[in-house]
PDB file of C-alpha atoms in Angstrom:
ATOM      1  CA  MET A   1       0.000   0.000   0.000  1.00 43.00           C
ATOM      2  CA  GLU A   2       1.420   3.391  -1.001  1.00 57.00           C
ATOM      3  CA  GLU A   3       1.703   6.035   1.715  1.00 67.00           C
ATOM      4  CA  SER A   4       0.307   9.512   1.133  1.00 71.00           C
ATOM      5  CA  GLN A   5       2.896  11.221   3.339  1.00 67.00           C
ATOM      6  CA  MET A   6       6.660  11.324   3.698  1.00 68.00           C
ATOM      7  CA  SER A   7       8.200  11.691   7.139  1.00 67.00           C
ATOM      8  CA  GLY A   8      11.693  11.882   8.583  1.00 70.00           C
ATOM      9  CA  LEU A   9      12.641  14.858   6.395  1.00 69.00           C
ATOM     10  CA  SER A  10      15.059  17.572   7.484  1.00 68.00           C
ATOM     11  CA  VAL A  11      14.286  21.283   7.224  1.00 66.00           C
ATOM     12  CA  PHE A  12      17.053  23.609   6.039  1.00 69.00           C
ATOM     13  CA  ALA A  13      17.012  27.410   6.186  1.00 66.00           C
ATOM     14  CA  SER A  14      19.426  29.807   4.543  1.00 67.00           C
ATOM     15  CA  GLY A  15      18.850  33.364   5.527  1.00 65.00           C
ATOM     16  CA  VAL A  16      15.695  34.513   7.181  1.00 66.00           C
ATOM     17  CA  TYR A  17      12.917  33.180   4.933  1.00 66.00           C
ATOM     18  CA  PRO A  18      13.952  30.459   2.440  1.00 72.00           C
ATOM     19  CA  VAL A  19      13.284  26.958   3.758  1.00 77.00           C
ATOM     20  CA  GLU A  20      14.003  23.669   1.975  1.00 79.00           C
ATOM     21  CA  LEU A  21      13.342  19.978   2.640  1.00 79.00           C
ATOM     22  CA  SER A  22      15.827  17.157   2.203  1.00 82.00           C
ATOM     23  CA  VAL A  23      15.819  13.454   2.921  1.00 80.00           C
ATOM     24  CA  GLY A  24      18.987  14.176   4.915  1.00 74.00           C
ATOM     25  CA  LYS A  25      21.540  12.133   3.024  1.00 67.00           C
ATOM     26  CA  ARG A  26      22.084  14.372   0.031  1.00 60.00           C
ATOM     27  CA  VAL A  27      21.747  18.023   0.855  1.00 66.00           C
ATOM     28  CA  ASP A  28      23.110  19.737  -2.252  1.00 71.00           C
ATOM     29  CA  ALA A  29      20.696  22.055  -4.074  1.00 72.00           C
ATOM     30  CA  GLN A  30      19.576  19.411  -6.573  1.00 76.00           C
ATOM     31  CA  HIS A  31      18.286  17.242  -3.738  1.00 80.00           C
ATOM     32  CA  ARG A  32      16.336  19.857  -1.789  1.00 84.00           C
ATOM     33  CA  ALA A  33      12.767  21.019  -2.256  1.00 85.00           C
ATOM     34  CA  ALA A  34      11.746  24.633  -1.696  1.00 86.00           C
ATOM     35  CA  VAL A  35       8.989  24.960   0.895  1.00 85.00           C
ATOM     36  CA  ARG A  36       6.108  27.402   0.690  1.00 85.00           C
ATOM     37  CA  ALA A  37       3.651  28.104   3.482  1.00 82.00           C
ATOM     38  CA  SER A  38       0.123  29.322   4.046  1.00 83.00           C
ATOM     39  CA  VAL A  39      -1.645  30.427   7.217  1.00 84.00           C
ATOM     40  CA  ASP A  40      -5.309  29.967   8.105  1.00 86.00           C
ATOM     41  CA  LEU A  41      -6.174  33.433   9.379  1.00 88.00           C
ATOM     42  CA  SER A  42      -8.985  32.182  11.614  1.00 88.00           C
ATOM     43  CA  THR A  43      -7.028  29.426  13.420  1.00 87.00           C
ATOM     44  CA  GLY A  44      -3.372  30.363  12.916  1.00 83.00           C
ATOM     45  CA  GLU A  45      -2.683  26.890  11.493  1.00 80.00           C
ATOM     46  CA  VAL A  46       0.368  26.901   9.220  1.00 78.00           C
ATOM     47  CA  ARG A  47       0.592  24.526   6.255  1.00 82.00           C
ATOM     48  CA  PHE A  48       3.811  23.852   4.380  1.00 86.00           C
ATOM     49  CA  TYR A  49       3.811  22.573   0.819  1.00 86.00           C
ATOM     50  CA  VAL A  50       6.264  21.833  -2.013  1.00 88.00           C
ATOM     51  CA  ASP A  51       5.897  21.513  -5.770  1.00 88.00           C
ATOM     52  CA  THR A  52       4.927  17.988  -6.863  1.00 87.00           C
ATOM     53  CA  GLU A  53       8.064  17.713  -9.038  1.00 86.00           C
ATOM     54  CA  ALA A  54      10.162  18.335  -5.922  1.00 85.00           C
ATOM     55  CA  ILE A  55       8.328  15.499  -4.155  1.00 84.00           C
ATOM     56  CA  GLU A  56       9.550  13.161  -6.906  1.00 83.00           C
ATOM     57  CA  VAL A  57      13.149  14.219  -6.178  1.00 80.00           C
ATOM     58  CA  LEU A  58      12.721  13.598  -2.441  1.00 81.00           C
ATOM     59  CA  SER A  59      11.110  10.213  -3.131  1.00 82.00           C
ATOM     60  CA  ARG A  60      14.053   9.112  -5.295  1.00 80.00           C
ATOM     61  CA  ASP A  61      16.496  10.108  -2.534  1.00 76.00           C
ATOM     62  CA  SER A  62      14.608   8.323   0.239  1.00 76.00           C
ATOM     63  CA  ASP A  63      14.872   4.685   1.297  1.00 67.00           C
ATOM     64  CA  ARG A  64      11.259   4.089   0.248  1.00 58.00           C
ATOM     65  CA  PRO A  65      10.899   1.206  -2.215  1.00 54.00           C
TER      66      PRO A  65
END
């Protein structure tokens, strides 16, 4: 059964605002995914998301079969 989430990722920040995800093994720029965020103004809940093409890169770098 395929999972709908990836966990165990590392968060990298360079500067004040840019944040990227990595599987943790390969952290050069080609193996990181830029993170964007949104905030629900009524609850304050923050959601992070990445481009679907970046998810493919992270999946290839992970230990997932």
